[in-house]
mmCIF file of C-alpha atoms in Angstrom:
data_model
loop_
_atom_site.group_PDB
_atom_site.id
_atom_site.type_symbol
_atom_site.label_atom_id
_atom_site.label_comp_id
_atom_site.label_asym_id
_atom_site.label_seq_id
_atom_site.Cartn_x
_atom_site.Cartn_y
_atom_site.Cartn_z
ATOM 1 C CA SER A 4 12.671 5.023 -28.042
ATOM 2 C CA TRP A 5 11.557 1.965 -26.076
ATOM 3 C CA THR A 6 13.571 -0.846 -24.586
ATOM 4 C CA SER A 7 12.181 -4.200 -23.538
ATOM 5 C CA VAL A 8 12.839 -5.410 -19.990
ATOM 6 C CA ASN A 9 11.963 -9.002 -19.128
ATOM 7 C CA PHE A 10 11.517 -10.274 -15.606
ATOM 8 C CA SER A 11 10.306 -13.733 -14.660
ATOM 9 C CA SER A 12 6.731 -14.413 -15.726
ATOM 10 C CA THR A 13 6.225 -16.556 -12.614
ATOM 11 C CA ALA A 14 6.828 -13.700 -10.182
ATOM 12 C CA GLY A 15 4.433 -10.974 -9.125
ATOM 13 C CA ARG A 16 0.771 -10.866 -10.114
ATOM 14 C CA PHE A 17 -1.075 -10.678 -13.424
ATOM 15 C CA ILE A 18 -1.871 -7.023 -12.697
ATOM 16 C CA ASN A 19 1.164 -6.277 -10.586
ATOM 17 C CA PRO A 20 0.944 -3.612 -7.846
ATOM 18 C CA PHE A 21 3.768 -1.097 -7.947
ATOM 19 C CA ASP A 22 4.772 2.404 -6.927
ATOM 20 C CA TYR A 23 7.626 4.667 -7.935
ATOM 21 C CA GLU A 24 10.029 6.541 -5.659
ATOM 22 C CA ASN A 25 10.872 9.526 -7.840
ATOM 23 C CA THR A 26 13.551 10.937 -5.533
ATOM 24 C CA ALA A 27 15.614 7.739 -5.581
ATOM 25 C CA ASN A 28 14.425 6.681 -9.073
ATOM 26 C CA ILE A 29 13.341 3.218 -7.909
ATOM 27 C CA MET A 30 10.270 1.157 -8.814
ATOM 28 C CA TYR A 31 8.902 -1.164 -6.118
ATOM 29 C CA CYS A 32 6.516 -3.989 -7.002
ATOM 30 C CA ALA A 33 5.248 -7.415 -6.018
ATOM 31 C CA ASP A 34 7.341 -10.506 -6.697
ATOM 32 C CA VAL A 35 7.352 -13.946 -5.061
ATOM 33 C CA ALA A 36 5.693 -14.569 -1.664
ATOM 34 C CA SER A 37 7.103 -12.636 1.296
ATOM 35 C CA SER A 38 9.181 -10.451 -1.030
ATOM 36 C CA TYR A 39 9.159 -7.353 -3.170
ATOM 37 C CA ARG A 40 11.138 -6.392 -6.259
ATOM 38 C CA ARG A 41 13.335 -3.288 -6.219
ATOM 39 C CA TRP A 42 14.022 -2.019 -9.747
ATOM 40 C CA THR A 43 16.689 0.677 -9.818
ATOM 41 C CA ASN A 44 16.762 3.244 -12.615
ATOM 42 C CA PRO A 45 13.717 1.865 -14.456
ATOM 43 C CA GLN A 46 13.909 4.495 -17.227
ATOM 44 C CA THR A 47 17.162 3.192 -18.659
ATOM 45 C CA GLY A 48 18.210 0.071 -16.772
ATOM 46 C CA SER A 49 17.069 -3.442 -16.050
ATOM 47 C CA THR A 50 18.882 -3.928 -12.732
ATOM 48 C CA SER A 51 16.551 -5.292 -10.104
ATOM 49 C CA ALA A 52 16.633 -7.418 -6.992
ATOM 50 C CA VAL A 53 14.120 -9.593 -5.192
ATOM 51 C CA VAL A 54 14.091 -8.529 -1.542
ATOM 52 C CA ALA A 55 12.758 -10.988 1.031
ATOM 53 C CA VAL A 56 11.123 -9.518 4.147
ATOM 54 C CA SER A 57 11.419 -12.076 6.944
ATOM 55 C CA ASN A 58 8.184 -11.148 8.749
ATOM 56 C CA MET A 59 6.038 -10.628 5.642
ATOM 57 C CA ALA A 60 3.385 -13.292 5.009
ATOM 58 C CA GLY A 61 1.682 -13.873 1.677
ATOM 59 C CA ASN A 62 2.091 -12.052 -1.610
ATOM 60 C CA VAL A 63 2.370 -8.291 -1.962
ATOM 61 C CA THR A 64 -1.004 -6.919 -3.080
ATOM 62 C CA ALA A 65 -0.439 -3.191 -2.460
ATOM 63 C CA VAL A 66 2.602 -0.912 -2.686
ATOM 64 C CA SER A 67 2.683 2.709 -1.484
ATOM 65 C CA VAL A 68 5.818 4.807 -1.457
ATOM 66 C CA SER A 69 5.663 7.441 1.265
ATOM 67 C CA PRO A 70 5.461 10.957 -0.167
ATOM 68 C CA ASN A 71 6.824 12.223 3.161
ATOM 69 C CA THR A 72 9.804 10.008 4.016
ATOM 70 C CA THR A 73 12.376 9.132 1.369
ATOM 71 C CA ASN A 74 12.855 5.390 0.799
ATOM 72 C CA ARG A 75 9.937 4.379 3.041
ATOM 73 C CA VAL A 76 7.493 1.948 1.429
ATOM 74 C CA PHE A 77 4.260 0.465 2.781
ATOM 75 C CA PHE A 78 3.363 -3.023 1.539
ATOM 76 C CA GLY A 79 -0.016 -4.723 1.903
ATOM 77 C CA THR A 80 -0.290 -8.491 1.506
ATOM 78 C CA SER A 81 -2.741 -11.234 0.651
ATOM 79 C CA SER A 82 -2.491 -12.296 4.324
ATOM 80 C CA ALA A 83 -3.968 -9.012 5.657
ATOM 81 C CA GLN A 84 -0.583 -7.614 6.652
ATOM 82 C CA VAL A 85 0.590 -4.031 6.352
ATOM 83 C CA VAL A 86 4.384 -3.893 6.558
ATOM 84 C CA ARG A 87 6.475 -0.717 6.567
ATOM 85 C CA VAL A 88 9.956 -0.977 5.092
ATOM 86 C CA ASP A 89 12.325 1.870 5.905
ATOM 87 C CA ALA A 90 15.434 2.404 3.766
ATOM 88 C CA ALA A 91 13.766 0.235 1.118
ATOM 89 C CA ASP A 92 16.407 1.300 -1.391
ATOM 90 C CA THR A 93 19.122 -0.514 0.599
ATOM 91 C CA PHE A 94 16.971 -2.926 2.657
ATOM 92 C CA VAL A 95 18.857 -6.187 3.138
ATOM 93 C CA SER A 96 17.005 -9.277 1.983
ATOM 94 C CA GLY A 97 15.990 -11.539 4.854
ATOM 95 C CA THR A 98 15.606 -8.859 7.522
ATOM 96 C CA ALA A 99 12.315 -7.775 9.075
ATOM 97 C CA GLY A 100 10.155 -4.823 8.171
ATOM 98 C CA VAL A 101 7.869 -3.106 10.687
ATOM 99 C CA ASN A 102 4.576 -4.983 10.940
ATOM 100 C CA ILE A 103 1.842 -2.366 11.417
ATOM 101 C CA THR A 104 -1.141 -4.601 10.565
ATOM 102 C CA PRO A 105 -4.459 -3.485 12.068
ATOM 103 C CA ALA A 106 -5.455 -5.792 14.950
ATOM 104 C CA GLY A 107 -8.451 -7.801 13.779
ATOM 105 C CA ALA A 108 -7.920 -7.162 10.067
ATOM 106 C CA SER A 109 -8.482 -10.008 7.638
ATOM 107 C CA GLY A 110 -8.522 -10.456 3.900
ATOM 108 C CA SER A 111 -6.311 -9.004 1.201
ATOM 109 C CA VAL A 112 -4.950 -5.461 1.382
ATOM 110 C CA SER A 113 -5.785 -3.562 -1.804
ATOM 111 C CA ASN A 114 -4.270 -0.179 -0.932
ATOM 112 C CA VAL A 115 -2.404 1.746 1.748
ATOM 113 C CA ALA A 116 -2.912 5.523 1.539
ATOM 114 C CA VAL A 117 -0.576 7.990 3.209
ATOM 115 C CA GLY A 118 -1.832 11.379 4.428
ATOM 116 C CA THR A 119 -0.019 14.648 4.998
ATOM 117 C CA ASP A 120 2.503 12.764 7.152
ATOM 118 C CA ASP A 121 3.320 9.109 7.792
ATOM 119 C CA ASN A 122 1.210 9.054 10.952
ATOM 120 C CA ASN A 123 -2.018 9.279 8.941
ATOM 121 C CA LEU A 124 -2.719 6.068 7.058
ATOM 122 C CA ILE A 125 -5.682 4.290 5.505
ATOM 123 C CA ALA A 126 -5.484 0.556 4.741
ATOM 124 C CA VAL A 127 -8.310 -0.930 2.670
ATOM 125 C CA TYR A 128 -9.199 -4.562 2.096
ATOM 126 C CA SER A 129 -10.943 -6.197 -0.845
ATOM 127 C CA ASN A 130 -13.153 -8.887 0.660
ATOM 128 C CA PHE A 131 -16.767 -9.404 1.761
ATOM 129 C CA GLY A 132 -17.817 -9.877 5.374
ATOM 130 C CA ILE A 133 -14.908 -7.986 6.950
ATOM 131 C CA ASN A 134 -13.972 -4.473 8.026
ATOM 132 C CA ASN A 135 -12.635 -3.031 4.775
ATOM 133 C CA VAL A 136 -11.494 0.444 5.855
ATOM 134 C CA TRP A 137 -8.923 0.946 8.623
ATOM 135 C CA VAL A 138 -7.554 4.333 9.712
ATOM 136 C CA SER A 139 -4.463 5.121 11.791
ATOM 137 C CA THR A 140 -3.410 8.508 13.142
ATOM 138 C CA ASN A 141 -0.207 7.247 14.783
ATOM 139 C CA GLY A 142 1.724 5.561 11.986
ATOM 140 C CA GLY A 143 0.063 2.170 12.376
ATOM 141 C CA THR A 144 0.587 1.702 16.116
ATOM 142 C CA SER A 145 -3.198 1.473 16.427
ATOM 143 C CA TRP A 146 -6.020 1.390 13.872
ATOM 144 C CA THR A 147 -9.748 2.088 13.895
ATOM 145 C CA ALA A 148 -12.214 0.227 11.689
ATOM 146 C CA SER A 149 -14.046 2.956 9.775
ATOM 147 C CA ASP A 150 -16.525 1.121 7.518
ATOM 148 C CA ALA A 151 -19.494 2.485 9.492
ATOM 149 C CA ASN A 152 -22.446 2.736 7.059
ATOM 150 C CA LEU A 153 -20.465 1.612 4.002
ATOM 151 C CA PRO A 154 -22.197 -1.467 2.505
ATOM 152 C CA ASP A 155 -20.448 -4.831 2.846
ATOM 153 C CA MET A 156 -18.302 -4.905 -0.297
ATOM 154 C CA PRO A 157 -14.661 -5.019 -1.338
ATOM 155 C CA VAL A 158 -12.820 -1.702 -1.259
ATOM 156 C CA ARG A 159 -10.214 -1.293 -3.976
ATOM 157 C CA TRP A 160 -8.583 2.062 -3.226
ATOM 158 C CA ALA A 161 -8.661 4.994 -0.836
ATOM 159 C CA LEU A 162 -7.036 8.355 -0.532
ATOM 160 C CA PHE A 163 -7.179 11.245 1.843
ATOM 161 C CA ARG A 164 -8.587 14.492 0.529
ATOM 162 C CA PRO A 165 -5.447 16.491 -0.321
ATOM 163 C CA GLY A 166 -4.234 18.378 2.724
ATOM 164 C CA ASP A 167 -6.914 16.925 5.045
ATOM 165 C CA ASN A 168 -6.386 13.734 7.083
ATOM 166 C CA THR A 169 -10.021 13.675 8.275
ATOM 167 C CA LYS A 170 -11.703 13.311 4.862
ATOM 168 C CA ALA A 171 -11.336 10.477 2.356
ATOM 169 C CA TYR A 172 -12.418 9.079 -0.994
ATOM 170 C CA ILE A 173 -13.009 5.340 -1.176
ATOM 171 C CA ALA A 174 -13.236 3.362 -4.431
ATOM 172 C CA THR A 175 -15.439 0.263 -4.193
ATOM 173 C CA GLU A 176 -17.140 -2.265 -6.445
ATOM 174 C CA THR A 177 -20.183 0.006 -6.618
ATOM 175 C CA GLY A 178 -18.434 3.321 -7.229
ATOM 176 C CA VAL A 179 -16.549 6.032 -5.414
ATOM 177 C CA TRP A 180 -17.700 7.073 -1.944
ATOM 178 C CA GLU A 181 -16.692 10.132 0.050
ATOM 179 C CA THR A 182 -16.657 10.877 3.744
ATOM 180 C CA GLN A 183 -16.457 14.311 5.309
ATOM 181 C CA LEU A 184 -15.147 12.862 8.572
ATOM 182 C CA LEU A 185 -13.221 9.662 9.231
ATOM 183 C CA ASN A 186 -14.642 8.864 12.650
ATOM 184 C CA GLY A 187 -14.498 5.128 13.305
ATOM 185 C CA ALA A 188 -17.930 3.512 13.607
ATOM 186 C CA ALA A 189 -19.578 6.931 13.261
ATOM 187 C CA THR A 190 -18.072 7.569 9.798
ATOM 188 C CA VAL A 191 -20.733 8.471 7.230
#
C-alpha cells in the first residue's frame, strides 16, 4: 500500500537531490537555502526536520551519504561548496559542518562521489568555463582539478570504479566518459 507524504512545495528543488542512509533509515535531501531536510523512517513515517548548517552557502544541489561512515553526509551547494556533516542523524540545526570545498572551485556542485574510504572523493560541477572535476585523496583537505582533456562542459555525475580509487566514470552532457587514471592535469 502507498501513503502520501506532503512537505512544503516551496522547499527543495523541482528535481530534488537526495540520498538514503539505510543503516539509520534516514532520507537526506535539499530544502531551503543553507539547510537540508532529515526525514526519519521514510518507509512508514512523515517525521522530518529542516536542519540549518551555519557555514553552508546556497541551496543543496548534491547529497551523498557515506557508504563508509555511518551518519556522515556530503552536501554540495549552488555556491560551489562541499560540506561534510558528521552525525547528520542528530546534527543540531544552526551549527557548522566541515567545509571541504576545493580551493578555486566555482559553479554548482552536481555530485560528490565517495571511494573505498572517506579520504577518496570526487566533486563534480555543472557549469561551462570552469574546472568541473575535482579529486581528493585526503578527505577534502586538498583537491586536484582533474578535467585534463575533458571538453569544457557541465559534468552531472561521477563515480569511482568499484574498488579502485584511481579510475572513474564521469557523466556529462555529451555522454559517459571513463578514465583509467585520475592524475590531475594529466588525466586522460
